[in-house]
PDB file of C-alpha atoms in Angstrom:
ATOM      1  CA  MET A   1       0.000   0.000   0.000  1.00 43.00           C
ATOM      2  CA  THR A   2       1.419   3.378  -1.009  1.00 58.00           C
ATOM      3  CA  HIS A   3       0.639   6.237   1.305  1.00 87.00           C
ATOM      4  CA  THR A   4      -0.079   9.680  -0.131  1.00 94.00           C
ATOM      5  CA  VAL A   5       1.496  12.628   1.651  1.00 97.00           C
ATOM      6  CA  VAL A   6       1.742  16.329   0.937  1.00 98.00           C
ATOM      7  CA  VAL A   7       5.274  17.703   1.242  1.00 98.00           C
ATOM      8  CA  ASP A   8       6.174  21.362   1.457  1.00 97.00           C
ATOM      9  CA  ALA A   9       9.228  23.275   0.272  1.00 97.00           C
ATOM     10  CA  SER A  10      10.950  22.948   3.653  1.00 98.00           C
ATOM     11  CA  VAL A  11      11.134  19.211   2.910  1.00 97.00           C
ATOM     12  CA  ALA A  12      11.876  19.454  -0.829  1.00 97.00           C
ATOM     13  CA  VAL A  13      14.793  21.845  -0.400  1.00 97.00           C
ATOM     14  CA  LYS A  14      16.504  19.102   1.605  1.00 96.00           C
ATOM     15  CA  TRP A  15      16.636  17.070  -1.616  1.00 94.00           C
ATOM     16  CA  LEU A  16      18.608  19.901  -3.236  1.00 95.00           C
ATOM     17  CA  VAL A  17      21.081  20.860  -0.501  1.00 95.00           C
ATOM     18  CA  ARG A  18      22.407  18.913   2.451  1.00 93.00           C
ATOM     19  CA  GLU A  19      20.653  20.047   5.626  1.00 92.00           C
ATOM     20  CA  PRO A  20      19.628  18.456   8.912  1.00 91.00           C
ATOM     21  CA  ASP A  21      17.014  15.761   8.235  1.00 91.00           C
ATOM     22  CA  SER A  22      17.935  15.474   4.533  1.00 92.00           C
ATOM     23  CA  ASP A  23      18.121  11.705   5.034  1.00 92.00           C
ATOM     24  CA  ARG A  24      14.541  11.688   6.306  1.00 93.00           C
ATOM     25  CA  ALA A  25      13.439  13.811   3.338  1.00 93.00           C
ATOM     26  CA  PHE A  26      15.042  11.333   0.917  1.00 91.00           C
ATOM     27  CA  ALA A  27      13.368   8.411   2.697  1.00 90.00           C
ATOM     28  CA  LEU A  28       9.958   9.819   1.736  1.00 92.00           C
ATOM     29  CA  ARG A  29      10.421   8.683  -1.875  1.00 85.00           C
ATOM     30  CA  MET A  30       8.768   5.363  -0.980  1.00 87.00           C
ATOM     31  CA  LEU A  31       5.530   7.320  -0.571  1.00 92.00           C
ATOM     32  CA  ARG A  32       3.266   9.007  -3.096  1.00 94.00           C
ATOM     33  CA  MET A  33       4.263  12.652  -2.627  1.00 97.00           C
ATOM     34  CA  VAL A  34       2.093  15.528  -3.803  1.00 98.00           C
ATOM     35  CA  ALA A  35       2.638  19.291  -3.591  1.00 98.00           C
ATOM     36  CA  PRO A  36       1.288  22.511  -5.082  1.00 98.00           C
ATOM     37  CA  ALA A  37       3.235  23.684  -8.158  1.00 96.00           C
ATOM     38  CA  LEU A  38       4.335  26.577  -5.954  1.00 96.00           C
ATOM     39  CA  LEU A  39       6.917  24.163  -4.533  1.00 97.00           C
ATOM     40  CA  VAL A  40       9.325  24.887  -7.405  1.00 96.00           C
ATOM     41  CA  ALA A  41       9.295  28.658  -6.869  1.00 96.00           C
ATOM     42  CA  GLU A  42       9.679  28.252  -3.120  1.00 97.00           C
ATOM     43  CA  CYS A  43      12.667  25.944  -3.561  1.00 97.00           C
ATOM     44  CA  GLY A  44      14.166  28.426  -6.019  1.00 97.00           C
ATOM     45  CA  SER A  45      13.751  31.160  -3.443  1.00 97.00           C
ATOM     46  CA  ALA A  46      15.447  29.020  -0.789  1.00 97.00           C
ATOM     47  CA  LEU A  47      18.385  28.391  -3.128  1.00 97.00           C
ATOM     48  CA  TRP A  48      18.625  32.122  -3.876  1.00 98.00           C
ATOM     49  CA  ARG A  49      18.777  32.858  -0.127  1.00 97.00           C
ATOM     50  CA  LYS A  50      21.606  30.328   0.220  1.00 96.00           C
ATOM     51  CA  VAL A  51      23.515  31.986  -2.638  1.00 97.00           C
ATOM     52  CA  LYS A  52      22.948  35.411  -1.077  1.00 97.00           C
ATOM     53  CA  ALA A  53      24.199  34.130   2.299  1.00 96.00           C
ATOM     54  CA  GLY A  54      27.308  32.652   0.674  1.00 96.00           C
ATOM     55  CA  ASP A  55      26.288  29.079   1.511  1.00 95.00           C
ATOM     56  CA  LEU A  56      25.888  28.035  -2.134  1.00 95.00           C
ATOM     57  CA  ASP A  57      27.798  28.973  -5.270  1.00 95.00           C
ATOM     58  CA  ALA A  58      25.619  30.876  -7.754  1.00 94.00           C
ATOM     59  CA  ASP A  59      26.591  28.475 -10.561  1.00 95.00           C
ATOM     60  CA  ASP A  60      25.269  25.538  -8.524  1.00 95.00           C
ATOM     61  CA  ALA A  61      21.808  26.973  -7.841  1.00 95.00           C
ATOM     62  CA  ALA A  62      20.136  26.379 -11.237  1.00 94.00           C
ATOM     63  CA  PRO A  63      21.344  22.764 -11.633  1.00 95.00           C
ATOM     64  CA  ARG A  64      20.112  21.983  -8.140  1.00 95.00           C
ATOM     65  CA  LEU A  65      16.694  23.447  -8.909  1.00 95.00           C
ATOM     66  CA  ARG A  66      16.520  21.267 -12.040  1.00 93.00           C
ATOM     67  CA  VAL A  67      16.729  18.231  -9.753  1.00 90.00           C
ATOM     68  CA  LEU A  68      13.061  18.862  -8.936  1.00 89.00           C
ATOM     69  CA  ARG A  69      12.121  17.852 -12.502  1.00 88.00           C
ATOM     70  CA  GLY A  70      13.030  14.280 -11.667  1.00 87.00           C
ATOM     71  CA  ALA A  71      11.816  14.307  -8.085  1.00 89.00           C
ATOM     72  CA  PRO A  72       9.092  11.781  -7.292  1.00 91.00           C
ATOM     73  CA  VAL A  73       6.558  14.430  -6.341  1.00 95.00           C
ATOM     74  CA  LEU A  74       3.343  15.098  -8.243  1.00 95.00           C
ATOM     75  CA  LEU A  75       2.873  18.856  -8.647  1.00 96.00           C
ATOM     76  CA  GLN A  76      -0.718  20.066  -8.538  1.00 96.00           C
ATOM     77  CA  PRO A  77      -1.864  23.252 -10.304  1.00 94.00           C
ATOM     78  CA  ASP A  78      -2.432  25.906  -7.725  1.00 90.00           C
ATOM     79  CA  HIS A  79      -5.084  28.182  -9.312  1.00 92.00           C
ATOM     80  CA  GLU A  80      -8.045  26.547  -7.588  1.00 91.00           C
ATOM     81  CA  LEU A  81      -5.982  25.637  -4.553  1.00 96.00           C
ATOM     82  CA  ALA A  82      -5.362  29.335  -3.917  1.00 96.00           C
ATOM     83  CA  GLN A  83      -9.114  29.838  -3.533  1.00 97.00           C
ATOM     84  CA  LYS A  84      -9.115  27.259  -0.743  1.00 97.00           C
ATOM     85  CA  ALA A  85      -5.872  28.498   0.802  1.00 98.00           C
ATOM     86  CA  LEU A  86      -6.874  32.143   1.172  1.00 98.00           C
ATOM     87  CA  PRO A  87      -9.599  31.538   3.795  1.00 97.00           C
ATOM     88  CA  LEU A  88      -7.139  29.308   5.669  1.00 97.00           C
ATOM     89  CA  ALA A  89      -4.519  32.063   5.577  1.00 97.00           C
ATOM     90  CA  VAL A  90      -7.037  34.508   7.024  1.00 97.00           C
ATOM     91  CA  GLU A  91      -8.157  32.020   9.677  1.00 95.00           C
ATOM     92  CA  LEU A  92      -4.621  31.046  10.679  1.00 95.00           C
ATOM     93  CA  GLU A  93      -3.185  34.546  10.235  1.00 95.00           C
ATOM     94  CA  HIS A  94      -0.406  32.928   8.232  1.00 96.00           C
ATOM     95  CA  PRO A  95       0.932  33.490   4.674  1.00 97.00           C
ATOM     96  CA  ILE A  96      -1.063  31.968   1.838  1.00 97.00           C
ATOM     97  CA  TYR A  97       1.948  30.213   0.326  1.00 96.00           C
ATOM     98  CA  ASP A  98       2.179  27.908   3.368  1.00 97.00           C
ATOM     99  CA  CYS A  99      -1.590  27.539   3.446  1.00 98.00           C
ATOM    100  CA  MET A 100      -1.483  26.181  -0.127  1.00 98.00           C
ATOM    101  CA  TYR A 101       0.109  23.020   1.279  1.00 98.00           C
ATOM    102  CA  VAL A 102      -2.429  22.899   4.109  1.00 98.00           C
ATOM    103  CA  ALA A 103      -5.317  23.264   1.643  1.00 98.00           C
ATOM    104  CA  LEU A 104      -3.952  20.442  -0.514  1.00 98.00           C
ATOM    105  CA  ALA A 105      -3.520  18.171   2.512  1.00 98.00           C
ATOM    106  CA  ILE A 106      -7.115  18.853   3.558  1.00 98.00           C
ATOM    107  CA  GLU A 107      -8.388  18.293   0.002  1.00 97.00           C
ATOM    108  CA  LEU A 108      -6.594  14.946  -0.292  1.00 97.00           C
ATOM    109  CA  SER A 109      -7.175  13.892   3.334  1.00 96.00           C
ATOM    110  CA  ALA A 110      -3.429  13.293   3.425  1.00 97.00           C
ATOM    111  CA  PRO A 111      -0.891  14.234   6.083  1.00 97.00           C
ATOM    112  CA  LEU A 112       1.271  17.289   5.497  1.00 98.00           C
ATOM    113  CA  ILE A 113       4.957  16.641   6.096  1.00 98.00           C
ATOM    114  CA  THR A 114       6.958  19.758   6.908  1.00 98.00           C
ATOM    115  CA  ALA A 115      10.277  20.738   8.444  1.00 97.00           C
ATOM    116  CA  ASP A 116       8.712  24.098   9.379  1.00 96.00           C
ATOM    117  CA  LYS A 117       8.144  23.774  13.122  1.00 95.00           C
ATOM    118  CA  LYS A 118       6.188  27.025  13.304  1.00 95.00           C
ATOM    119  CA  LEU A 119       3.721  25.844  10.653  1.00 96.00           C
ATOM    120  CA  ALA A 120       3.403  22.413  12.272  1.00 96.00           C
ATOM    121  CA  SER A 121       2.672  23.977  15.647  1.00 96.00           C
ATOM    122  CA  LEU A 122       0.123  26.357  14.160  1.00 96.00           C
ATOM    123  CA  ILE A 123      -1.787  23.527  12.476  1.00 97.00           C
ATOM    124  CA  ARG A 124      -1.681  21.345  15.581  1.00 96.00           C
ATOM    125  CA  ASN A 125      -2.987  24.164  17.754  1.00 96.00           C
ATOM    126  CA  ARG A 126      -5.558  25.716  15.438  1.00 95.00           C
ATOM    127  CA  MET A 127      -6.926  22.917  13.234  1.00 94.00           C
ATOM    128  CA  PRO A 128      -5.913  19.494  14.525  1.00 92.00           C
ATOM    129  CA  ASP A 129      -9.213  17.970  13.404  1.00 94.00           C
ATOM    130  CA  ARG A 130      -8.896  19.198   9.798  1.00 96.00           C
ATOM    131  CA  CYS A 131      -5.252  18.635   8.910  1.00 97.00           C
ATOM    132  CA  ARG A 132      -2.803  16.029  10.138  1.00 96.00           C
ATOM    133  CA  VAL A 133       0.703  17.440  10.201  1.00 97.00           C
ATOM    134  CA  ILE A 134       3.910  15.487  10.689  1.00 96.00           C
ATOM    135  CA  GLY A 135       7.194  17.199  11.434  1.00 95.00           C
ATOM    136  CA  LEU A 136       9.982  15.826   9.250  1.00 95.00           C
ATOM    137  CA  HIS A 137      12.017  15.173  12.396  1.00 92.00           C
ATOM    138  CA  GLU A 138       9.165  12.905  13.641  1.00 91.00           C
ATOM    139  CA  ILE A 139       8.859  10.887  10.457  1.00 82.00           C
ATOM    140  CA  GLU A 140      10.000   7.505  11.783  1.00 74.00           C
ATOM    141  CA  THR A 141       7.360   7.348  14.500  1.00 46.00           C
ATOM    142  CA  GLN A 142       4.464   9.346  13.055  1.00 50.00           C
ATOM    143  CA  LEU A 143       3.945   8.228   9.479  1.00 50.00           C
ATOM    144  CA  TYR A 144       2.277   4.847   9.846  1.00 45.00           C
TER     145      TYR A 144
END
């Protein structure tokens, strides 16, 4: 049985650059991963921040972003998803780009896997009955 999970950019960027919990992020490939198409832009932004901070060579950023083309994650169009995410953003008082992942997880009745502890805490505190969230650092004990 293949489990479907929604992954956010905080997880996907760990496929592109070595970070804490990158091994856990790579282990998710045994699952059916889904994300809003926004994932690509968010990962690009994360790579840009690493270049700006001097943590990544500018010439390495674009090839790393291209890795997402072959990543085993199904990207969902986000036009209609934005309509569902906006009310969540208002309710949670949190940016819509994060709420896109929440909206997709709710739509698919799938857990959201994130390395963003602030987002995970917000979901657990404000909507535990509507969205199951799993912190990437918890993955071994929480997924099944």
